Short mmCIF file of C-alpha atoms and ligand atoms in Angstrom, two decimals:
data_model
loop_
_atom_site.label_atom_id
_atom_site.label_comp_id
_atom_site.label_asym_id
_atom_site.label_seq_id
_atom_site.Cartn_x
_atom_site.Cartn_y
_atom_site.Cartn_z
CA MET N 1 122.67 -80.82 -143.72
CA ASN N 2 119.17 -79.45 -144.26
CA HIS N 3 117.02 -78.62 -141.27
CA ILE N 4 113.34 -79.60 -141.07
CA ALA N 5 111.19 -78.67 -138.06
CA LEU N 6 108.83 -81.44 -136.93
CA TYR N 7 105.23 -80.81 -135.88
CA ILE N 8 103.07 -83.61 -134.48
CA HIS N 9 99.33 -83.05 -134.09
CA PHE N 10 97.15 -84.52 -131.34
CA PRO N 11 93.55 -83.83 -132.34
CA TYR N 12 91.70 -84.75 -129.15
CA CYS N 13 90.36 -82.40 -126.45
CA LEU N 14 88.12 -82.94 -123.44
CA TYR N 15 85.77 -80.21 -124.65
CA LYS N 16 85.52 -77.97 -127.69
CA CYS N 17 86.25 -74.42 -126.53
CA HIS N 18 83.76 -71.86 -127.76
CA TYR N 19 86.27 -69.82 -129.77
CA CYS N 20 88.28 -72.71 -131.20
CA ASP N 21 88.51 -73.52 -134.89
CA PHE N 22 91.62 -75.68 -134.56
CA ASN N 23 91.46 -79.21 -135.84
CA SER N 24 90.32 -80.77 -132.57
CA TYR N 25 87.57 -83.14 -131.48
CA ALA N 26 85.96 -83.55 -128.08
CA VAL N 27 86.40 -86.96 -126.40
CA GLU N 28 85.86 -88.12 -122.83
CA GLY N 29 89.39 -89.47 -122.66
CA VAL N 30 92.03 -90.98 -124.93
CA GLU N 31 92.57 -94.32 -123.18
CA GLY N 32 90.82 -96.20 -126.00
CA VAL N 33 92.45 -94.34 -128.88
CA GLU N 34 95.91 -93.11 -127.91
CA SER N 35 97.79 -96.24 -128.79
CA ASN N 36 96.10 -96.59 -132.24
CA TYR N 37 96.72 -92.96 -132.97
CA THR N 38 100.37 -93.19 -131.94
CA ASP N 39 100.74 -96.25 -134.17
CA ALA N 40 99.40 -94.22 -137.10
CA LEU N 41 101.85 -91.39 -136.35
CA LEU N 42 104.72 -93.87 -136.28
CA ALA N 43 103.60 -95.43 -139.56
CA GLU N 44 103.32 -92.01 -141.19
CA LEU N 45 106.77 -91.09 -139.93
CA GLU N 46 108.26 -94.28 -141.30
CA THR N 47 106.67 -94.05 -144.76
CA THR N 48 107.43 -90.33 -145.10
CA LEU N 49 111.08 -90.75 -144.14
CA ARG N 50 111.53 -93.24 -146.97
CA HIS N 51 110.98 -90.35 -149.38
CA LEU N 52 113.12 -87.71 -147.73
CA PRO N 53 116.89 -87.29 -147.86
CA ARG N 54 118.67 -87.15 -144.52
CA PHE N 55 117.99 -84.03 -142.49
CA VAL N 56 118.41 -82.60 -139.00
CA ILE N 57 115.46 -81.80 -136.72
CA PRO N 58 116.08 -78.56 -134.79
CA SER N 59 112.67 -78.52 -133.07
CA ILE N 60 109.80 -80.86 -132.30
CA PHE N 61 106.41 -79.39 -131.40
CA LEU N 62 103.67 -81.60 -129.99
CA GLY N 63 100.57 -79.50 -130.62
CA GLY N 64 96.87 -79.87 -130.71
CA GLY N 65 94.21 -80.33 -129.69
CA THR N 66 95.54 -81.43 -126.35
CA PRO N 67 98.74 -83.50 -126.54
CA SER N 68 98.88 -83.55 -122.74
CA LEU N 69 95.92 -85.95 -122.83
CA PHE N 70 98.40 -88.56 -124.02
CA SER N 71 100.35 -90.54 -121.46
CA PRO N 72 104.12 -90.08 -121.12
CA HIS N 73 104.39 -93.70 -122.28
CA GLU N 74 102.80 -92.95 -125.67
CA ILE N 75 104.68 -89.67 -126.06
CA GLY N 76 107.91 -91.50 -125.22
CA ARG N 77 107.14 -94.26 -127.74
CA LEU N 78 106.78 -91.58 -130.39
CA LEU N 79 109.84 -89.51 -129.47
CA ASN N 80 112.02 -92.61 -129.22
CA GLN N 81 111.15 -93.61 -132.78
CA VAL N 82 111.79 -90.09 -134.04
CA ALA N 83 115.20 -90.15 -132.32
CA LYS N 84 115.98 -93.61 -133.68
CA ASN N 85 115.10 -92.86 -137.31
CA THR N 86 116.17 -89.25 -137.77
CA SER N 87 118.98 -86.92 -136.71
CA ILE N 88 117.87 -84.68 -133.89
CA SER N 89 120.09 -81.70 -133.14
CA SER N 90 121.78 -81.90 -129.74
CA ASP N 91 119.99 -78.75 -128.57
CA CYS N 92 116.64 -79.67 -130.14
CA GLU N 93 113.72 -77.67 -128.71
CA VAL N 94 111.03 -80.19 -127.72
CA THR N 95 107.71 -78.57 -126.79
CA ILE N 96 104.42 -79.99 -125.59
CA GLU N 97 101.19 -78.00 -125.44
CA VAL N 98 99.38 -78.47 -122.17
CA ASN N 99 95.82 -77.92 -121.02
CA PRO N 100 95.79 -77.26 -117.25
CA LYS N 101 92.89 -79.68 -116.82
CA THR N 102 94.98 -82.62 -118.00
CA LEU N 103 98.25 -82.30 -116.13
CA THR N 104 99.36 -84.16 -112.99
CA ALA N 105 102.67 -84.22 -111.15
CA GLU N 106 103.27 -87.79 -112.40
CA LYS N 107 102.65 -86.74 -115.99
CA VAL N 108 105.12 -83.85 -115.71
CA ASP N 109 107.75 -86.27 -114.36
CA GLY N 110 106.99 -88.65 -117.21
CA TYR N 111 107.19 -86.02 -119.94
CA LEU N 112 110.48 -84.68 -118.55
CA LYS N 113 111.85 -88.20 -118.50
CA GLU N 114 110.87 -88.64 -122.15
CA GLY N 115 112.84 -85.56 -123.18
CA ILE N 116 110.23 -82.78 -123.26
CA ARG N 117 112.04 -79.56 -122.40
CA ARG N 118 109.53 -76.82 -123.13
CA PHE N 119 105.95 -76.61 -121.86
CA SER N 120 103.40 -74.33 -123.49
CA VAL N 121 100.29 -73.95 -121.35
CA GLY N 122 96.90 -72.75 -122.62
CA VAL N 123 95.94 -70.32 -119.86
CA GLN N 124 94.03 -67.62 -121.81
CA SER N 125 93.02 -65.73 -118.65
CA PHE N 126 93.25 -66.02 -114.88
CA GLU N 127 89.69 -64.66 -114.51
CA ASN N 128 86.94 -67.25 -114.26
CA ARG N 129 84.31 -64.84 -115.54
CA TYR N 130 86.12 -64.83 -118.89
CA LEU N 131 87.24 -68.45 -118.90
CA ILE N 132 83.68 -69.78 -118.53
CA PRO N 133 82.22 -68.06 -121.64
CA LEU N 134 85.30 -69.21 -123.58
CA GLY N 135 84.38 -72.79 -122.71
CA ARG N 136 87.68 -73.43 -120.97
CA LEU N 137 87.35 -76.33 -118.54
CA HIS N 138 89.88 -75.01 -116.03
CA THR N 139 89.64 -72.13 -113.61
CA GLY N 140 92.17 -69.34 -113.24
CA GLU N 141 93.32 -70.94 -109.97
CA GLU N 142 93.88 -74.28 -111.71
CA ALA N 143 95.87 -72.59 -114.47
CA MET N 144 98.06 -70.89 -111.87
CA ALA N 145 98.48 -74.20 -109.98
CA THR N 146 99.61 -75.89 -113.22
CA LEU N 147 102.21 -73.20 -113.88
CA ARG N 148 103.50 -73.47 -110.30
CA LEU N 149 103.63 -77.25 -110.58
CA LEU N 150 105.75 -77.02 -113.73
CA ARG N 151 108.10 -74.61 -112.01
CA LYS N 152 108.29 -76.83 -108.92
CA LYS N 153 109.23 -79.75 -111.15
CA GLY N 154 112.15 -77.73 -112.50
CA VAL N 155 110.76 -76.79 -115.92
CA GLU N 156 113.02 -73.97 -117.05
CA ASN N 157 111.49 -73.18 -120.41
CA LEU N 158 107.89 -72.24 -119.70
CA SER N 159 105.51 -70.52 -122.08
CA PHE N 160 101.82 -69.79 -121.91
CA ASP N 161 99.02 -68.15 -123.88
CA LEU N 162 97.04 -65.16 -122.68
CA MET N 163 94.17 -63.62 -124.59
CA PHE N 164 92.61 -60.21 -124.35
CA GLY N 165 89.58 -58.47 -125.84
CA PHE N 166 86.89 -60.59 -124.19
CA PRO N 167 83.33 -59.26 -124.23
CA GLY N 168 83.07 -56.71 -121.41
CA GLN N 169 86.78 -56.78 -120.56
CA THR N 170 88.54 -53.53 -119.62
CA ALA N 171 92.15 -52.51 -120.26
CA GLN N 172 92.69 -52.56 -116.49
CA GLU N 173 91.63 -56.22 -116.34
CA VAL N 174 94.02 -57.07 -119.18
CA MET N 175 96.85 -55.53 -117.18
CA SER N 176 95.80 -57.45 -114.09
CA ASP N 177 96.01 -60.72 -116.09
CA LEU N 178 99.46 -59.72 -117.34
CA GLN N 179 100.64 -58.92 -113.83
CA LYS N 180 99.54 -62.36 -112.63
CA ALA N 181 101.25 -63.90 -115.64
CA LEU N 182 104.57 -62.25 -114.89
CA SER N 183 104.47 -63.38 -111.28
CA ILE N 184 105.40 -66.80 -112.72
CA GLU N 185 108.28 -65.24 -114.71
CA PRO N 186 107.68 -67.27 -117.86
CA GLN N 187 110.42 -67.43 -120.47
CA HIS N 188 107.87 -66.88 -123.22
CA LEU N 189 104.37 -65.51 -123.51
CA SER N 190 101.87 -65.43 -126.38
CA PHE N 191 99.56 -62.44 -125.98
CA TYR N 192 96.85 -62.02 -128.58
CA ASN N 193 93.30 -60.81 -128.99
CA LEU N 194 90.25 -63.02 -129.11
CA THR N 195 89.10 -63.45 -132.69
CA LEU N 196 85.73 -64.81 -133.68
CA GLU N 197 86.29 -67.63 -136.14
CA GLU N 198 83.64 -69.00 -138.46
CA GLY N 199 81.91 -72.10 -137.19
CA THR N 200 82.53 -71.37 -133.50
CA LEU N 201 79.92 -70.92 -130.81
CA LEU N 202 81.19 -67.43 -129.97
CA LYS N 203 80.84 -66.28 -133.56
CA ASP N 204 77.30 -67.58 -133.54
CA GLN N 205 76.51 -65.73 -130.32
CA TRP N 206 78.03 -62.55 -131.76
CA ARG N 207 75.96 -62.87 -134.93
CA LYS N 208 72.81 -63.20 -132.82
CA GLY N 209 73.78 -60.05 -130.92
CA LYS N 210 74.30 -61.94 -127.64
CA ILE N 211 77.90 -60.78 -127.19
CA GLN N 212 79.95 -57.81 -128.28
CA LEU N 213 83.71 -57.47 -128.41
CA PRO N 214 85.45 -54.30 -127.22
CA GLU N 215 85.78 -51.65 -129.97
CA ASN N 216 88.86 -51.90 -132.19
CA GLU N 217 90.40 -48.77 -130.64
CA VAL N 218 89.95 -50.24 -127.16
CA GLN N 219 91.59 -53.49 -128.27
CA ALA N 220 94.45 -51.55 -129.86
CA GLU N 221 94.95 -49.72 -126.56
CA MET N 222 94.94 -53.03 -124.64
CA TYR N 223 97.58 -54.41 -127.01
CA GLU N 224 99.68 -51.25 -126.85
CA GLN N 225 99.60 -51.15 -123.04
CA GLY N 226 100.36 -54.87 -122.91
CA ILE N 227 103.40 -54.52 -125.18
CA ARG N 228 104.75 -51.63 -123.15
CA PHE N 229 104.27 -53.54 -119.90
CA LEU N 230 105.97 -56.68 -121.22
CA GLU N 231 108.86 -54.77 -122.80
CA ASP N 232 109.43 -52.82 -119.58
CA ALA N 233 109.58 -56.17 -117.80
CA GLY N 234 112.37 -57.32 -120.13
CA TYR N 235 110.44 -59.31 -122.73
CA CYS N 236 111.21 -58.76 -126.39
CA SER N 237 108.15 -58.56 -128.64
CA TYR N 238 109.91 -60.61 -131.28
CA GLU N 239 106.69 -61.35 -133.15
CA ILE N 240 103.34 -59.54 -133.34
CA SER N 241 101.79 -61.74 -130.62
CA ASN N 242 104.83 -63.34 -129.02
CA PHE N 243 107.17 -62.16 -126.28
CA ALA N 244 110.28 -63.80 -124.91
CA ARG N 245 113.24 -63.40 -122.65
CA SER N 246 116.40 -63.19 -124.70
CA GLY N 247 117.30 -66.61 -126.08
CA TYR N 248 113.86 -68.12 -125.40
CA GLU N 249 112.12 -67.19 -128.66
CA SER N 250 110.18 -70.21 -129.92
CA ARG N 251 112.60 -71.88 -132.26
CA HIS N 252 109.82 -73.96 -133.79
CA ASN N 253 107.55 -71.02 -134.58
CA LEU N 254 110.50 -69.03 -135.90
CA ALA N 255 110.86 -71.73 -138.56
CA TYR N 256 107.31 -70.90 -139.77
CA TRP N 257 107.84 -67.15 -139.70
CA ARG N 258 111.22 -67.42 -141.45
CA TYR N 259 109.56 -69.52 -144.13
CA GLN N 260 111.68 -72.58 -143.43
CA ASP N 261 110.85 -76.22 -144.03
CA TYR N 262 108.65 -78.29 -141.75
CA LEU N 263 107.14 -81.71 -141.66
CA GLY N 264 103.75 -82.27 -140.03
CA LEU N 265 102.53 -85.63 -138.79
CA GLY N 266 99.01 -86.44 -137.65
CA ALA N 267 95.41 -85.57 -138.44
CA GLY N 268 95.17 -82.31 -140.38
CA ALA N 269 98.90 -81.67 -139.98
CA VAL N 270 100.52 -79.52 -142.66
CA SER N 271 103.95 -80.11 -144.22
CA PHE N 272 105.86 -77.57 -146.27
CA LEU N 273 109.10 -78.46 -148.02
CA ARG N 274 111.17 -76.90 -150.75
CA LYS N 275 111.30 -79.08 -153.83
CA GLU N 276 115.02 -79.83 -153.50
CA LEU N 277 114.40 -81.37 -150.10
CA ILE N 278 112.04 -84.10 -151.13
CA GLY N 279 112.47 -87.30 -153.02
CA ASP N 280 110.66 -88.28 -156.21
CA GLY N 281 107.92 -90.17 -154.40
CA LEU N 282 106.71 -87.06 -152.65
CA ARG N 283 106.89 -84.78 -155.71
CA PHE N 284 103.36 -85.00 -156.94
CA ILE N 285 103.99 -82.80 -159.97
CA GLU N 286 107.13 -81.72 -161.79
CA GLU N 287 107.27 -78.19 -163.08
CA GLU N 288 110.09 -75.75 -163.58
CA GLU N 289 108.65 -72.89 -161.60
CA ILE N 290 107.89 -74.76 -158.42
CA TYR N 291 109.34 -73.50 -155.15
CA GLY N 292 107.96 -76.23 -152.96
CA TYR N 293 105.09 -78.40 -151.87
CA ARG N 294 102.62 -78.12 -149.06
CA TRP N 295 100.31 -80.91 -148.08
CA THR N 296 97.64 -81.25 -145.44
CA ASN N 297 96.62 -84.58 -143.99
CA PRO N 298 92.96 -85.64 -143.69
CA LEU N 299 91.39 -83.81 -140.79
CA THR N 300 89.56 -86.29 -138.60
CA PRO N 301 91.44 -88.94 -136.61
CA LYS N 302 89.36 -91.66 -138.28
CA GLU N 303 90.09 -90.45 -141.82
CA TYR N 304 93.72 -89.88 -140.94
CA ILE N 305 94.23 -93.39 -139.56
CA ALA N 306 92.50 -94.90 -142.61
CA PHE N 307 94.68 -92.80 -144.92
CA VAL N 308 97.92 -93.90 -143.25
CA LYS N 309 96.79 -97.52 -143.45
CA GLU N 310 96.00 -97.12 -147.12
CA SER N 311 99.39 -95.56 -147.91
CA LEU N 312 101.07 -98.42 -146.05
CA GLU N 313 99.13 -100.96 -148.11
CA ARG N 314 100.02 -99.37 -151.42
CA GLN N 315 103.58 -98.83 -150.15
CA GLY N 316 103.51 -95.27 -151.42
CA PRO N 317 104.11 -91.95 -149.75
CA PRO N 318 101.39 -90.69 -147.43
CA LEU N 319 100.20 -87.94 -149.76
CA PRO N 320 96.65 -86.71 -150.22
CA ASN N 321 95.19 -85.90 -153.64
CA PRO N 322 96.78 -83.11 -155.66
CA LEU N 323 94.99 -79.81 -155.67
CA PRO N 324 93.34 -79.08 -159.06
CA PRO N 325 95.59 -76.63 -160.97
CA GLY N 326 92.93 -73.88 -161.04
CA GLU N 327 92.93 -73.62 -157.26
CA ARG N 328 96.57 -72.72 -156.90
CA GLY N 329 98.73 -69.74 -157.58
CA PRO N 330 98.79 -66.12 -156.52
CA GLY N 331 95.71 -63.99 -156.71
CA LYS N 332 93.39 -66.89 -155.88
CA PRO N 333 91.48 -66.01 -152.74
CA PRO N 334 92.10 -68.75 -150.19
CA LEU N 335 89.02 -70.69 -149.18
CA PRO N 336 88.43 -71.31 -145.46
CA TRP N 337 90.87 -74.09 -144.72
CA ARG N 338 88.21 -76.60 -143.70
CA GLU N 339 86.61 -76.34 -147.13
CA ARG N 340 89.97 -76.60 -148.84
CA VAL N 341 91.20 -79.59 -146.94
CA GLY N 342 88.12 -81.79 -146.58
CA VAL N 343 88.34 -85.30 -145.30
CA ARG N 344 90.86 -86.49 -147.89
CA GLY N 345 93.48 -83.84 -147.23
CA LYS N 346 95.03 -81.69 -149.91
CA ASN N 347 98.26 -81.08 -151.78
CA GLU N 348 99.30 -77.63 -152.88
CA ILE N 349 101.98 -76.60 -155.28
CA ILE N 350 103.83 -73.49 -154.20
CA ASP N 351 105.05 -71.67 -157.27
CA ILE N 352 107.66 -68.91 -157.11
CA PRO N 353 105.28 -65.89 -157.01
CA THR N 354 103.26 -67.55 -154.23
CA ALA N 355 106.44 -68.34 -152.29
CA LYS N 356 107.65 -64.73 -152.55
CA GLY N 357 104.32 -63.43 -151.21
CA GLU N 358 104.30 -65.96 -148.38
CA PHE N 359 107.88 -65.08 -147.47
CA PHE N 360 106.72 -61.49 -146.82
CA MET N 361 103.47 -62.57 -145.17
CA MET N 362 105.27 -64.68 -142.59
CA GLY N 363 108.46 -62.65 -142.13
CA LEU N 364 106.79 -59.28 -141.61
CA ARG N 365 105.18 -60.65 -138.46
CA LEU N 366 108.62 -60.68 -136.88
CA LYS N 367 110.19 -57.70 -135.17
CA GLU N 368 113.33 -58.34 -137.24
CA GLY N 369 111.17 -58.33 -140.40
CA ILE N 370 112.45 -60.02 -143.54
CA SER N 371 116.09 -60.26 -144.55
CA ILE N 372 116.58 -58.83 -148.03
CA SER N 373 119.75 -60.85 -148.63
CA GLU N 374 117.90 -64.03 -147.62
CA PHE N 375 115.09 -63.14 -150.02
CA GLU N 376 117.60 -62.74 -152.86
CA ARG N 377 119.41 -65.92 -151.87
CA ARG N 378 116.18 -67.83 -152.30
CA PHE N 379 114.63 -66.07 -155.26
CA GLY N 380 117.63 -64.83 -157.20
CA GLU N 381 119.92 -61.84 -157.26
CA GLY N 382 118.02 -58.64 -157.98
CA SER N 383 114.63 -60.22 -157.21
CA PHE N 384 113.97 -57.72 -154.42
CA LEU N 385 114.14 -54.84 -156.92
CA SER N 386 110.68 -55.71 -158.22
CA TYR N 387 109.20 -54.30 -154.96
CA GLN N 388 110.66 -50.85 -155.55
CA GLU N 389 107.28 -49.34 -156.27
CA ILE N 390 105.40 -51.07 -153.47
CA ILE N 391 107.67 -50.12 -150.57
CA PRO N 392 107.95 -46.27 -150.70
CA PRO N 393 104.19 -45.57 -150.23
CA LEU N 394 104.15 -47.90 -147.21
CA GLN N 395 107.22 -46.14 -145.81
CA ALA N 396 105.54 -42.77 -146.39
CA LYS N 397 102.56 -43.94 -144.30
CA GLY N 398 104.96 -44.79 -141.50
CA TRP N 399 104.10 -48.49 -141.58
CA LEU N 400 107.31 -49.96 -142.96
CA ILE N 401 110.99 -49.17 -142.50
CA ARG N 402 114.23 -50.48 -143.88
CA GLU N 403 117.07 -51.09 -141.45
CA GLU N 404 120.19 -52.20 -143.30
CA ASP N 405 119.44 -55.70 -144.60
CA HIS N 406 115.95 -55.86 -143.05
CA LEU N 407 112.54 -54.62 -144.04
CA LEU N 408 110.19 -54.45 -141.06
CA LEU N 409 106.91 -53.11 -139.79
CA THR N 410 106.95 -50.07 -137.54
CA ARG N 411 105.08 -50.16 -134.26
CA GLU N 412 102.18 -48.42 -135.99
CA GLY N 413 102.53 -50.69 -139.00
CA ARG N 414 101.83 -53.70 -136.78
CA PHE N 415 98.21 -52.57 -136.54
CA PHE N 416 98.01 -52.51 -140.32
CA ALA N 417 99.98 -55.70 -140.90
CA ASN N 418 97.25 -57.21 -143.08
CA ASP N 419 97.12 -54.13 -145.32
CA VAL N 420 100.90 -54.11 -145.68
CA VAL N 421 101.12 -57.83 -146.41
CA SER N 422 98.33 -57.65 -149.01
CA CYS N 423 100.50 -55.25 -151.03
CA PHE N 424 103.21 -57.93 -151.30
CA LEU N 425 100.75 -60.66 -152.22
CA LEU N 426 99.52 -58.90 -155.35
S1 SF4 F 501 91.87 -76.93 -125.66
FE1 SF4 F 501 92.77 -75.76 -127.37
S2 SF4 F 501 92.56 -77.06 -129.18
FE2 SF4 F 501 91.21 -77.89 -127.58
S3 SF4 F 501 89.22 -77.03 -128.02
FE3 SF4 F 501 90.21 -75.68 -126.53
S4 SF4 F 501 91.31 -74.12 -127.74
FE4 SF4 F 501 90.75 -75.80 -129.12
#
């Protein structure tokens, strides 16, 4: 049976962090909205399932925003319905993203009782002098206390995020953060540099000359030292920014990087399914050369709830408006996603050339790279031969290597991942 990973988005946060361009909205609390929002998620699940053949869910990811603002009761209501109406694999990875400011011992007990098995904590740094400018509400001590609490409660699969490259940060301070991180012995760690996204407070401050990030070479050195440290400690850098003990790679994120199918529920959530996986009601256009469909729900909670209500009333699939044909296809520069999606959400048609480019774009992030036989299985025997001219120059630069069935970035190539990927998108 086909596998489809399930993502559920919780768009509320207690405060908008200064670097964040995720689809999240600051609220004082969710007491007044969580039950309505959960109802909308359940309605979307129900109407979407009507248009999908049976499938197995290998992973469920409750992401945000801050899903840990929601009570175990609401999370349980949601997971119970998913379990009742779909087939969940017996070893399904069920993850919740957690903000240290929102977790209590009772909540951990409740989430565990509802079947959450993996906790992913937004730590970012243990140093308050970096957390404050980021707009994080918690201190380094509170982040550490949250991690210890999860361990004390018996959470075996623990992951957290650490950033580096803050204004004024030194490589030594990055290593100190990593040392503190490993004192918890997490199963998984995301380690990535701070990027200044459009529309964020930090980007604005940078534009006004109020802050400066460390030079690129300094950041590259921080990353390099970090990788070495984590690998020496027994973590595999299985993806550009992700490290795991053997067997604890994020199954859910691997589905994205291996270009597999996923269903997204909630405000701004994205779904991506091959055409053979979806029923007629969800196929918003029929064309020969279509690989699959991707759709993005309306962004704001209010628009999302109205949209689910409307699709219930018309008894149709919860699909936003199709993307105008001119906006799709390879070679079209992607607009910033907020402009593309808008309040109504968007549908995209993924044609074969786009799918091939995306397969490389996602897969080359992985240490294992892309599987050539898998590429040919999806796109036809001999289809990989069309890259014969692109690959040798990248190999000559020392950025790309072929190891049996896999094509992968070298260590050096990781720093030029965008340049390499752009060659496959042309
Ligand atoms: S907690 Fe996460 S999602 Fe919420 S504003 Fe901060 S970075 Fe964004």
